[in-house]
mmCIF file of C-alpha atoms in Angstrom:
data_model
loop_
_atom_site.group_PDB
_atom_site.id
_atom_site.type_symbol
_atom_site.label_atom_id
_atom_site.label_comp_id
_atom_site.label_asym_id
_atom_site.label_seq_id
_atom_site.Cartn_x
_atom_site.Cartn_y
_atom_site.Cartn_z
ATOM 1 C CA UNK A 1 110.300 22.451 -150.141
ATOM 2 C CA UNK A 2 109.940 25.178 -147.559
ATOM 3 C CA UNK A 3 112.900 27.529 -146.682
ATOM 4 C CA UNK A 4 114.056 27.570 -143.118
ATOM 5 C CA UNK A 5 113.016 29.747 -140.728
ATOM 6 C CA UNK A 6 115.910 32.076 -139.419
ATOM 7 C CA UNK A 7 116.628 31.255 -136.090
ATOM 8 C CA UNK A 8 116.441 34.902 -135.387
ATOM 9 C CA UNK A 9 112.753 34.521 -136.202
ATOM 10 C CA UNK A 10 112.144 31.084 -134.368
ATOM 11 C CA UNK A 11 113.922 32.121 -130.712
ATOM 12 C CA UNK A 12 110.451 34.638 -129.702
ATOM 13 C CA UNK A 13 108.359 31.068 -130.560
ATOM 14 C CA UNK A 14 110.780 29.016 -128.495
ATOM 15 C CA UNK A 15 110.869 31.739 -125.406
ATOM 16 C CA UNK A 16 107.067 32.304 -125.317
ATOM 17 C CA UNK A 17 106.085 28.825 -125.003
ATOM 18 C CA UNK A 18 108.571 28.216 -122.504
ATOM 19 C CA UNK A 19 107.321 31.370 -120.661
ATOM 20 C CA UNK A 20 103.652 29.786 -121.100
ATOM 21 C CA UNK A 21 104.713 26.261 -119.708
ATOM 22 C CA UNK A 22 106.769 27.970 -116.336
ATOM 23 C CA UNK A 23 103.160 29.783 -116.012
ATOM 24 C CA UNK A 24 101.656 26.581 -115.754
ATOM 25 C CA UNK A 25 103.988 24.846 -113.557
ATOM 26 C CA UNK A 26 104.103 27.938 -111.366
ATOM 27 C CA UNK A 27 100.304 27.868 -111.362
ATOM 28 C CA UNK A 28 99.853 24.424 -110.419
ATOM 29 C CA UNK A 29 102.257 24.339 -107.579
ATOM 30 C CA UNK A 30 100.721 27.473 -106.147
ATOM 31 C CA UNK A 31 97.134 25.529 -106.227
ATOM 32 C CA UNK A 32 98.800 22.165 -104.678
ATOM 33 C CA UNK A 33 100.503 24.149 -102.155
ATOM 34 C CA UNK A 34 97.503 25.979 -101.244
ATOM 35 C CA UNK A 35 95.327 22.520 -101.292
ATOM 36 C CA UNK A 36 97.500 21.288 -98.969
ATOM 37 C CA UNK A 37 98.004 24.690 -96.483
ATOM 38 C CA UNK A 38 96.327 24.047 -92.690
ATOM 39 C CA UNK A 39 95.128 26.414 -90.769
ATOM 40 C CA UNK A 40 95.089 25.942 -87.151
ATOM 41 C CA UNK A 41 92.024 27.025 -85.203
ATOM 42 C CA UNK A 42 91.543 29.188 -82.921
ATOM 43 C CA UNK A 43 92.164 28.252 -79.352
ATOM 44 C CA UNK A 44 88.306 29.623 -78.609
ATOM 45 C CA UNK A 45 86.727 27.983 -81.507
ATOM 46 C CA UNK A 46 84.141 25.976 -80.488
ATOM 47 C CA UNK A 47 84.329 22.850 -82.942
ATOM 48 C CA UNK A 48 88.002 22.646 -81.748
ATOM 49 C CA UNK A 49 86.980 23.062 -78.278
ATOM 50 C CA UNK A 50 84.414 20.300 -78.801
ATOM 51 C CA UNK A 51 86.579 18.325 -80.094
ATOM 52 C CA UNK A 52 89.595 17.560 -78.028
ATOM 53 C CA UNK A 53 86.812 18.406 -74.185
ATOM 54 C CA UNK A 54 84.624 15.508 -76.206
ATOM 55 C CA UNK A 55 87.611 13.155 -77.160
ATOM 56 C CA UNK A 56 89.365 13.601 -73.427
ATOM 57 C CA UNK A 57 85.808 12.888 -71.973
ATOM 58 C CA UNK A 58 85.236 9.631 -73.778
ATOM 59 C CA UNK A 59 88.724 8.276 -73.567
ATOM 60 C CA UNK A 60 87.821 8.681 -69.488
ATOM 61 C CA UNK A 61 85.074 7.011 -70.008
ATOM 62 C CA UNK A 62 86.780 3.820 -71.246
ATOM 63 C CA UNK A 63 89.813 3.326 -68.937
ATOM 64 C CA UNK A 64 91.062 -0.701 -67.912
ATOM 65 C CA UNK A 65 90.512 -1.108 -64.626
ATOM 66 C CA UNK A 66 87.153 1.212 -64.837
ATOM 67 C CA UNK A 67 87.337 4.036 -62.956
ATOM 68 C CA UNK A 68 85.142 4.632 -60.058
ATOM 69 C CA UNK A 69 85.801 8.031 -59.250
ATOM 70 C CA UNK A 70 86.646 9.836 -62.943
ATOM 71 C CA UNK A 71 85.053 13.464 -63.413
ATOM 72 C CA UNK A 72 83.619 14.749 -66.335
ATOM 73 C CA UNK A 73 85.702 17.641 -68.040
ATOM 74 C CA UNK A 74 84.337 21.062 -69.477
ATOM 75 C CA UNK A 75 86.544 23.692 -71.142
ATOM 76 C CA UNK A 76 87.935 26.538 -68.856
ATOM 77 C CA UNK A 77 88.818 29.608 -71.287
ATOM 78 C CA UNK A 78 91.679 30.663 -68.908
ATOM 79 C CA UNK A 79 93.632 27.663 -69.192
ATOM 80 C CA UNK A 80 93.411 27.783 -72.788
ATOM 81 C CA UNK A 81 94.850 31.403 -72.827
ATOM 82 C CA UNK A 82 97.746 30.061 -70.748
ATOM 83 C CA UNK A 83 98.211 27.013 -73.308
ATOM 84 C CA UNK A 84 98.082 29.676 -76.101
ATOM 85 C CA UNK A 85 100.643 32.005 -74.403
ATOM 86 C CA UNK A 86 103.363 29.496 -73.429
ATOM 87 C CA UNK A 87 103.016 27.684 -77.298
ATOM 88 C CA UNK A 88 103.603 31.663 -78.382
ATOM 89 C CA UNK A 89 107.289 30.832 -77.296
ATOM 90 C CA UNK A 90 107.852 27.573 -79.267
ATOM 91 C CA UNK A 91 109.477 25.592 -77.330
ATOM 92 C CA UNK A 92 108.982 22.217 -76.317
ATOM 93 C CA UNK A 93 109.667 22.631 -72.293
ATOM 94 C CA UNK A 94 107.076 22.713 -69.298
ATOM 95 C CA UNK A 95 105.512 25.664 -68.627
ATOM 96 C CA UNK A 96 107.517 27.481 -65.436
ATOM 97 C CA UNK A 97 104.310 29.384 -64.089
ATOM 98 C CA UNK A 98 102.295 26.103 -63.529
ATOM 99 C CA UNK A 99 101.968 26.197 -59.924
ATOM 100 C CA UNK A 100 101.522 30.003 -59.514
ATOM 101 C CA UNK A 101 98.172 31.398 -58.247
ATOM 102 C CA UNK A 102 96.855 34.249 -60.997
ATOM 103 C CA UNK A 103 100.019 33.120 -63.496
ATOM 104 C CA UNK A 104 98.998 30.593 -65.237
ATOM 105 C CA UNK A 105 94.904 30.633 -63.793
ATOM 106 C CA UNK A 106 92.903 33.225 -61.292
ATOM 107 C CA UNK A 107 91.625 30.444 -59.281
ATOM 108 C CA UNK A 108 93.494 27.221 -59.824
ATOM 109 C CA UNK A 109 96.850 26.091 -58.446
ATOM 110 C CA UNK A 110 99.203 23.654 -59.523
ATOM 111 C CA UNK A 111 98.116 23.045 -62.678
ATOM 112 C CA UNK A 112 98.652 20.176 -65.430
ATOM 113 C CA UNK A 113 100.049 20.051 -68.828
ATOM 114 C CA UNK A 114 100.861 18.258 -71.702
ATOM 115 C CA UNK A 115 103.050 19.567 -74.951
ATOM 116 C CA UNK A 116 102.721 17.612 -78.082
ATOM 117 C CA UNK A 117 104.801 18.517 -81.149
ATOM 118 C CA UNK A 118 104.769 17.662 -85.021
ATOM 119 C CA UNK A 119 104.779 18.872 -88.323
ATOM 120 C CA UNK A 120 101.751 21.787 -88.586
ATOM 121 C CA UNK A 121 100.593 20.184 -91.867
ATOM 122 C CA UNK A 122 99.699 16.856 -89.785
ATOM 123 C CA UNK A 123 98.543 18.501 -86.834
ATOM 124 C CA UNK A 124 94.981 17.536 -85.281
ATOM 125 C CA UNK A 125 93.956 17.196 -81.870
ATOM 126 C CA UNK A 126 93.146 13.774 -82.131
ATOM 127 C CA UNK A 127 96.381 12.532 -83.003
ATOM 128 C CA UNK A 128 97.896 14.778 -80.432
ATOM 129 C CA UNK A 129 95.293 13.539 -77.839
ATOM 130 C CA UNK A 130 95.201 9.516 -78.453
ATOM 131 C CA UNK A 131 99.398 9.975 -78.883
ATOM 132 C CA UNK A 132 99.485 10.736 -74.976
ATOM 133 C CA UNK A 133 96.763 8.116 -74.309
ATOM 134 C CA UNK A 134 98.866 5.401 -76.029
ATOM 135 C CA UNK A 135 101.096 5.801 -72.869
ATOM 136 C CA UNK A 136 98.806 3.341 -71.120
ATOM 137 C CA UNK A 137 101.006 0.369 -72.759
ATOM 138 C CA UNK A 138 104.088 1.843 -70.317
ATOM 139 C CA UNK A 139 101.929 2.244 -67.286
ATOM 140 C CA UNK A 140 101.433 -0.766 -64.866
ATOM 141 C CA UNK A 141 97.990 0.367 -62.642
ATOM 142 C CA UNK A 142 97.961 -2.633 -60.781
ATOM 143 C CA UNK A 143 102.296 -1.354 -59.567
ATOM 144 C CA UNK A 144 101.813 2.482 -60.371
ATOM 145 C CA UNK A 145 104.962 2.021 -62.255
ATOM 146 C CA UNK A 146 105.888 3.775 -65.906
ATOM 147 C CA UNK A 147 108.447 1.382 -68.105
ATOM 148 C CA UNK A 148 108.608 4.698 -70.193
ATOM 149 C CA UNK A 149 107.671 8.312 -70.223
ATOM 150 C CA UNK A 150 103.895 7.765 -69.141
ATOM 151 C CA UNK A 151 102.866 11.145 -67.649
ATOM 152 C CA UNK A 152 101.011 12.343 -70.175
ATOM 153 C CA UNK A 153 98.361 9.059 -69.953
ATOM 154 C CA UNK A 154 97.983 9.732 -65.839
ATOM 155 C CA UNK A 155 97.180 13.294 -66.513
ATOM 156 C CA UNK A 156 94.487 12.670 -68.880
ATOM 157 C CA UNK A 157 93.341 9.916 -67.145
ATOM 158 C CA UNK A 158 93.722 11.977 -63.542
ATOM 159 C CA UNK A 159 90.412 11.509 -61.516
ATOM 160 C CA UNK A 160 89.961 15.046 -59.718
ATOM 161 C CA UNK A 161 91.159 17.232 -63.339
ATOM 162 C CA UNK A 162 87.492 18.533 -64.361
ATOM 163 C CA UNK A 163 88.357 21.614 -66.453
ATOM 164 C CA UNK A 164 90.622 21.678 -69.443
ATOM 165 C CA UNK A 165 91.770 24.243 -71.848
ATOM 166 C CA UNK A 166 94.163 23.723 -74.661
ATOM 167 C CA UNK A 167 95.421 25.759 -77.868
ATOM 168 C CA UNK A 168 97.628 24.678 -81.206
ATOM 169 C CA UNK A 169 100.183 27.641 -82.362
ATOM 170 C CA UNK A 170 102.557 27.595 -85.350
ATOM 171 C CA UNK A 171 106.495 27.697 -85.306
ATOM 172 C CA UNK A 172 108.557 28.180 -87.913
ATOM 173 C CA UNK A 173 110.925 25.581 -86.187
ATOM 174 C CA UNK A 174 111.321 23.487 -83.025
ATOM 175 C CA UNK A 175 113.823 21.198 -82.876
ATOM 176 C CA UNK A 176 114.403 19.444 -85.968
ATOM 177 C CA UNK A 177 111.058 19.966 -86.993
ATOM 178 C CA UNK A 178 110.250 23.029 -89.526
ATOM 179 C CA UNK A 179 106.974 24.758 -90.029
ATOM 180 C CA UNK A 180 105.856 22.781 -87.097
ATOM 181 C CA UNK A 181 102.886 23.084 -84.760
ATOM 182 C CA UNK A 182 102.705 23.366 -81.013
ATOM 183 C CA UNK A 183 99.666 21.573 -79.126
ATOM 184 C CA UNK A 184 99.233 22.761 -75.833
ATOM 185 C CA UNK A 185 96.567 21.381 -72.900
ATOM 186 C CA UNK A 186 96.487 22.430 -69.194
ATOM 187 C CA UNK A 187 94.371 20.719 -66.624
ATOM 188 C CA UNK A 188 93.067 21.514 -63.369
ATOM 189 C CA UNK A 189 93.265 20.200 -61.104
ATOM 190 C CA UNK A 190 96.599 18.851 -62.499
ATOM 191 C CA UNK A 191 97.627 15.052 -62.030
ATOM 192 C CA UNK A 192 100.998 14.071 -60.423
ATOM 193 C CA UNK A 193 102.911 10.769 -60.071
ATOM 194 C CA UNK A 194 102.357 10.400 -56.130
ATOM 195 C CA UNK A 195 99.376 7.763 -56.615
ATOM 196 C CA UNK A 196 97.477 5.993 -59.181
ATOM 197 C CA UNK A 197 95.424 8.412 -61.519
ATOM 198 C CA UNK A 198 91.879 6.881 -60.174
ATOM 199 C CA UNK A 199 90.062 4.767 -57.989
ATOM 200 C CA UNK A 200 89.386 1.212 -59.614
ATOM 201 C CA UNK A 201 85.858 -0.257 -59.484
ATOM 202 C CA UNK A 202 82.166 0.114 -60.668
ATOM 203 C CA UNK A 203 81.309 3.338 -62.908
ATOM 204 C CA UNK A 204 80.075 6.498 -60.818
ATOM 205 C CA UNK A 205 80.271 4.455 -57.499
ATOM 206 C CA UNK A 206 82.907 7.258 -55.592
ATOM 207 C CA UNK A 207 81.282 10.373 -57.217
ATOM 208 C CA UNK A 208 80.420 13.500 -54.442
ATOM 209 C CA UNK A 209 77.611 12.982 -53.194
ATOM 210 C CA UNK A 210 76.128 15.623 -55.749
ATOM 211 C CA UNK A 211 77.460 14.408 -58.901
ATOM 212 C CA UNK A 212 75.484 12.967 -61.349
ATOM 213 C CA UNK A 213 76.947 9.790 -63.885
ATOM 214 C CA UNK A 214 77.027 11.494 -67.404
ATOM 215 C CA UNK A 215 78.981 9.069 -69.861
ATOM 216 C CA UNK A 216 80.413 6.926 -67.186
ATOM 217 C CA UNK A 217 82.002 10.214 -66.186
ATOM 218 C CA UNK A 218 80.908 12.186 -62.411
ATOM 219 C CA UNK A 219 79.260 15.265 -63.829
ATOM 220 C CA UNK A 220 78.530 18.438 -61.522
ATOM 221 C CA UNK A 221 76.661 20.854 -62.502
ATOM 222 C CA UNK A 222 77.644 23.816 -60.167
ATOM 223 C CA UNK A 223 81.290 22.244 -60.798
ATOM 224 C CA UNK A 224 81.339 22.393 -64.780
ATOM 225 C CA UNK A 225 79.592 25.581 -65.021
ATOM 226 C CA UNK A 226 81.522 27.572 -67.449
ATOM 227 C CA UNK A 227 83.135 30.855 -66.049
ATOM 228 C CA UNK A 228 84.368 33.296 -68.903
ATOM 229 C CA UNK A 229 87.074 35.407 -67.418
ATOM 230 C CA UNK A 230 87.256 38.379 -69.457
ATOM 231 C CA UNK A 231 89.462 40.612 -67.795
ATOM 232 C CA UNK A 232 92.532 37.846 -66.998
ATOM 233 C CA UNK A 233 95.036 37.035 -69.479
ATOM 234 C CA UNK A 234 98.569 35.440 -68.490
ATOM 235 C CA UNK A 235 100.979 38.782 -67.385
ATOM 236 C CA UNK A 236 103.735 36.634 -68.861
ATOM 237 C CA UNK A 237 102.292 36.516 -72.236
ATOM 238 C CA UNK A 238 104.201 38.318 -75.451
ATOM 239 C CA UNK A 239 103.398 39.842 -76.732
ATOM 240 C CA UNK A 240 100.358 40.946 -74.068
ATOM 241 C CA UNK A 241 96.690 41.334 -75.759
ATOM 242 C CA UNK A 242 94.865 44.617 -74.879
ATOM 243 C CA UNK A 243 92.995 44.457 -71.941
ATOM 244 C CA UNK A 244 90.649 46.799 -69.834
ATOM 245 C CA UNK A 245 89.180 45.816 -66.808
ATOM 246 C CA UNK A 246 86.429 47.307 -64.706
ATOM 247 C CA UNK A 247 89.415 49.872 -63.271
ATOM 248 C CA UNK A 248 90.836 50.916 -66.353
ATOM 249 C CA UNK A 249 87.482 51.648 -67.990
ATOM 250 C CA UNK A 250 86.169 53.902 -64.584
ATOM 251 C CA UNK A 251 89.494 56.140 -65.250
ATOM 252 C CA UNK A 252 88.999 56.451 -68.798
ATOM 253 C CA UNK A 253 85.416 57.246 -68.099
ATOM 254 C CA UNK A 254 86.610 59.845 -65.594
ATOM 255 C CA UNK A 255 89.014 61.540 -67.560
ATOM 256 C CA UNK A 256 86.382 61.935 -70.051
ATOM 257 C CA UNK A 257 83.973 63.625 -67.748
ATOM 258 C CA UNK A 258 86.874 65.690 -66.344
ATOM 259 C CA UNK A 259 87.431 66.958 -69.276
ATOM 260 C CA UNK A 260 84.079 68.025 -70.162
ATOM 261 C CA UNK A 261 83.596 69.653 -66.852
ATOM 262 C CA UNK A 262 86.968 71.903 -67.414
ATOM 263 C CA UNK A 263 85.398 72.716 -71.164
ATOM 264 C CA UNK A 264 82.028 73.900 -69.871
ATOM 265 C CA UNK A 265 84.131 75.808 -66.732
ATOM 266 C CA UNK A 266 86.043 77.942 -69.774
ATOM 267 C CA UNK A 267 83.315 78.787 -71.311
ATOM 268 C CA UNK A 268 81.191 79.875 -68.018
ATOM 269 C CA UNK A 269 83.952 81.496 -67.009
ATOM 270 C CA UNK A 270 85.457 83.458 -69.758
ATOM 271 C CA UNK A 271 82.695 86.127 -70.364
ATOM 272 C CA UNK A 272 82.990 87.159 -66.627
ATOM 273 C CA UNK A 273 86.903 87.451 -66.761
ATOM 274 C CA UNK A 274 88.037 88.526 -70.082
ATOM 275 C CA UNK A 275 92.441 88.182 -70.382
ATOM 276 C CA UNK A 276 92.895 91.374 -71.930
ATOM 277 C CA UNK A 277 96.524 91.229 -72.575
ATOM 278 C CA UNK A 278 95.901 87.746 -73.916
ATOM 279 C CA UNK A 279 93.150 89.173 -76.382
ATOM 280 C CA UNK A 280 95.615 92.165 -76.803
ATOM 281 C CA UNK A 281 98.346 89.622 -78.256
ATOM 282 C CA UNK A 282 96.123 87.378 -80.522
ATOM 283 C CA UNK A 283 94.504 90.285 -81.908
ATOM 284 C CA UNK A 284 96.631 93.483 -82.183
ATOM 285 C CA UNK A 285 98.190 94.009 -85.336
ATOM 286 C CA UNK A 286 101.852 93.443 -86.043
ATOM 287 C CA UNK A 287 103.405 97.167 -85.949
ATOM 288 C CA UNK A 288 101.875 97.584 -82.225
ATOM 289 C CA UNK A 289 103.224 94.349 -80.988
ATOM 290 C CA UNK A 290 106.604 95.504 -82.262
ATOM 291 C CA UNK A 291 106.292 98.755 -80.842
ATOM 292 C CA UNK A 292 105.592 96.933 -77.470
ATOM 293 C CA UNK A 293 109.111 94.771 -78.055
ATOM 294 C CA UNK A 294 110.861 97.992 -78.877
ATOM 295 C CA UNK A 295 109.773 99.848 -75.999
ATOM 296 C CA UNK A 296 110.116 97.146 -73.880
ATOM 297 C CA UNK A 297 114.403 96.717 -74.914
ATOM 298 C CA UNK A 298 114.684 100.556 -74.488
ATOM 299 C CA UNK A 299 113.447 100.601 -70.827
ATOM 300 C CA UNK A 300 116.265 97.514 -69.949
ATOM 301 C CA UNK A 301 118.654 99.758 -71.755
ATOM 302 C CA UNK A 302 117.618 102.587 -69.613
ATOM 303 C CA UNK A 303 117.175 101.131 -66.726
ATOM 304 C CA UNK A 304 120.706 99.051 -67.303
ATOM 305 C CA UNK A 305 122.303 103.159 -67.735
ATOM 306 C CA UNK A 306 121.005 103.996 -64.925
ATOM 307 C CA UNK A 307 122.461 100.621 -62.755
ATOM 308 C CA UNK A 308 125.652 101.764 -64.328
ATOM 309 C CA UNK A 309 125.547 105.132 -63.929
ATOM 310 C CA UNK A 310 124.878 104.780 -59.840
ATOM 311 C CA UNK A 311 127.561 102.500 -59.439
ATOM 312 C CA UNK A 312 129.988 104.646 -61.096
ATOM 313 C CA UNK A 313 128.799 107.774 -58.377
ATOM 314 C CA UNK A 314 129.177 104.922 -55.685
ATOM 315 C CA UNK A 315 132.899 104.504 -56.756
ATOM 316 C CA UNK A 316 133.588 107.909 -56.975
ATOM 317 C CA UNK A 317 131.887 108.507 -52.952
ATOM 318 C CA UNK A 318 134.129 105.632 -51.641
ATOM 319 C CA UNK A 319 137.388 107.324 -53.616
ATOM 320 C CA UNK A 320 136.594 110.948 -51.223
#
């Protein structure tokens, strides 16, 4: 029969395979959790631009009553850097610079929206997209009545919105919701409530009389042209990204030159008009520089005798 092992002995055992099996639990919730982490694209990515300009495009395209009059939509990158900069504050509310020439676009006014929020882990555009079109069931075409919230259907649906721009940001919290995710599209021209959202009747049969029937949709292509503003970013956004323009860069590009110019001038100029004194200073060694203080205090001295000196004979007149 063997003899016991002394528990003294045993307890290392017992605390390294405990040690070992935490390492392994720690290790396999660190992969799950990072199986499961999302990343949220980029709001100039161009398979989630694609994506929710292709998905808003073919739920146009399939509207009851058809739609006569529906345009086409291409992404506008300024729209998408005001979506990005009013999900930057996290909060579910309507953007306040909407109808603001150069605030929220440098061309368009009175601009439309729609805010979708949810958990960032379950985020995808398509959810957030077909969640707004599901507002149809509240919307009565035929009374251009809402039983419900239906806003968000009309604007998608909105016959003269042809560009959109959208971008998803994360929030630690909004609302109830933590870790959540902020989905952000603005449309222009923007839809209101005032009428029904399109014309009913045959496919392509109100277009301009320039557009073209692309997917059911009226397609310009002067209209959808993309325009890449590179200088304009929303002045409201925080924090701001670094910008240049054309004006910035010409001042830059003139102080540089100035400088230059004043660099060559010193050195043109120098040989011709040597500073003595200033040579005199850098150069001279330390016992003549103090000589120069020293000689310098004596003549205030002297000359401060003298002040003294006259005033005194001054007195001394005005006392005869």
């Amino acid at each position: 029969m063997e003899a016991l092992r002394p528990f003294s002995q045993s307890l290392p055992l017992a605390l390294g395979g405990v040690l070992k099996l935490w390492l392994c639990e720690l290790w396999l919730l660190l992969l799950s959790s990072g199986l499961n982490a999302t990343f949220l694209p980029d709001e100039e990515n161009v398979d989630f631009i694609n994506e929710y300009v292709d998905l808003h495009n073919e739920l146009r395209s399939n509207v009851y009553p058809r739609a006569s009059n529906l345009r086409f939509m291409t992404w506008d990158v300024a729209l998408s850097r005001t979506a990005r900069a009013w999900g930057k504050k996290c909060v579910f509310e309507r953007n306040i610079h909407l109808e603001d020439l150069q605030k929220a676009h440098p061309k368009f006014t009175g601009i439309g929206e729609n805010i979708w929020v949810g958990p960032e882990n379950e985020f995808t555009a398509s959810i957030a997209i077909r969640s707004w079109y599901e507002e149809r069931r509240m919307y009565n075409f035929e009374n251009n009545t809402c039983s419900k919230n239906c806003s968000h259907y009309i604007q998608v649906v909105w016959d003269h919105s042809y560009k959109i721009g959208c971008a998803v940001t994360p929030c630690s919290r909004i609302g109830r919701i933590k870790h959540a995710a902020i989905f952000v599209c603005n449309y222009a021209p923007g839809g209101t409530l005032s009428r029904r959202p399109y014309v009913p009747g045959r496919i392509c049969t109100n277009c301009d009389a320039r557009d073209r029937c692309t997917d059911f949709l009226c397609s310009n292509a002067d209209r959808d042209q993309a325009t890449y503003y590179r200088f304009w970013y929303p002045k409201w956004e925080v924090p701001r990204p670094l910008v240049c323009d054309p004006l910035c860069i010409f001042i830059l590009l003139l102080r540089m030159v100035c400088f230059i110019l004043c660099v060559i001038i010193v050195f043109i100029v120098q040989p011709y008009f040597p500073n003595v004194l200033l040579e005199r200073q850098i150069f001279a060694p330390e016992s003549e520089a103090k000589k120069e203080k020293e000689k310098g205090q004596k003549d205030m001295k002297e000359e401060e005798e003298d002040e003294e000196m006259e005033e005194e004979e001054e007195e001394e007149e005005e006392k005869e």
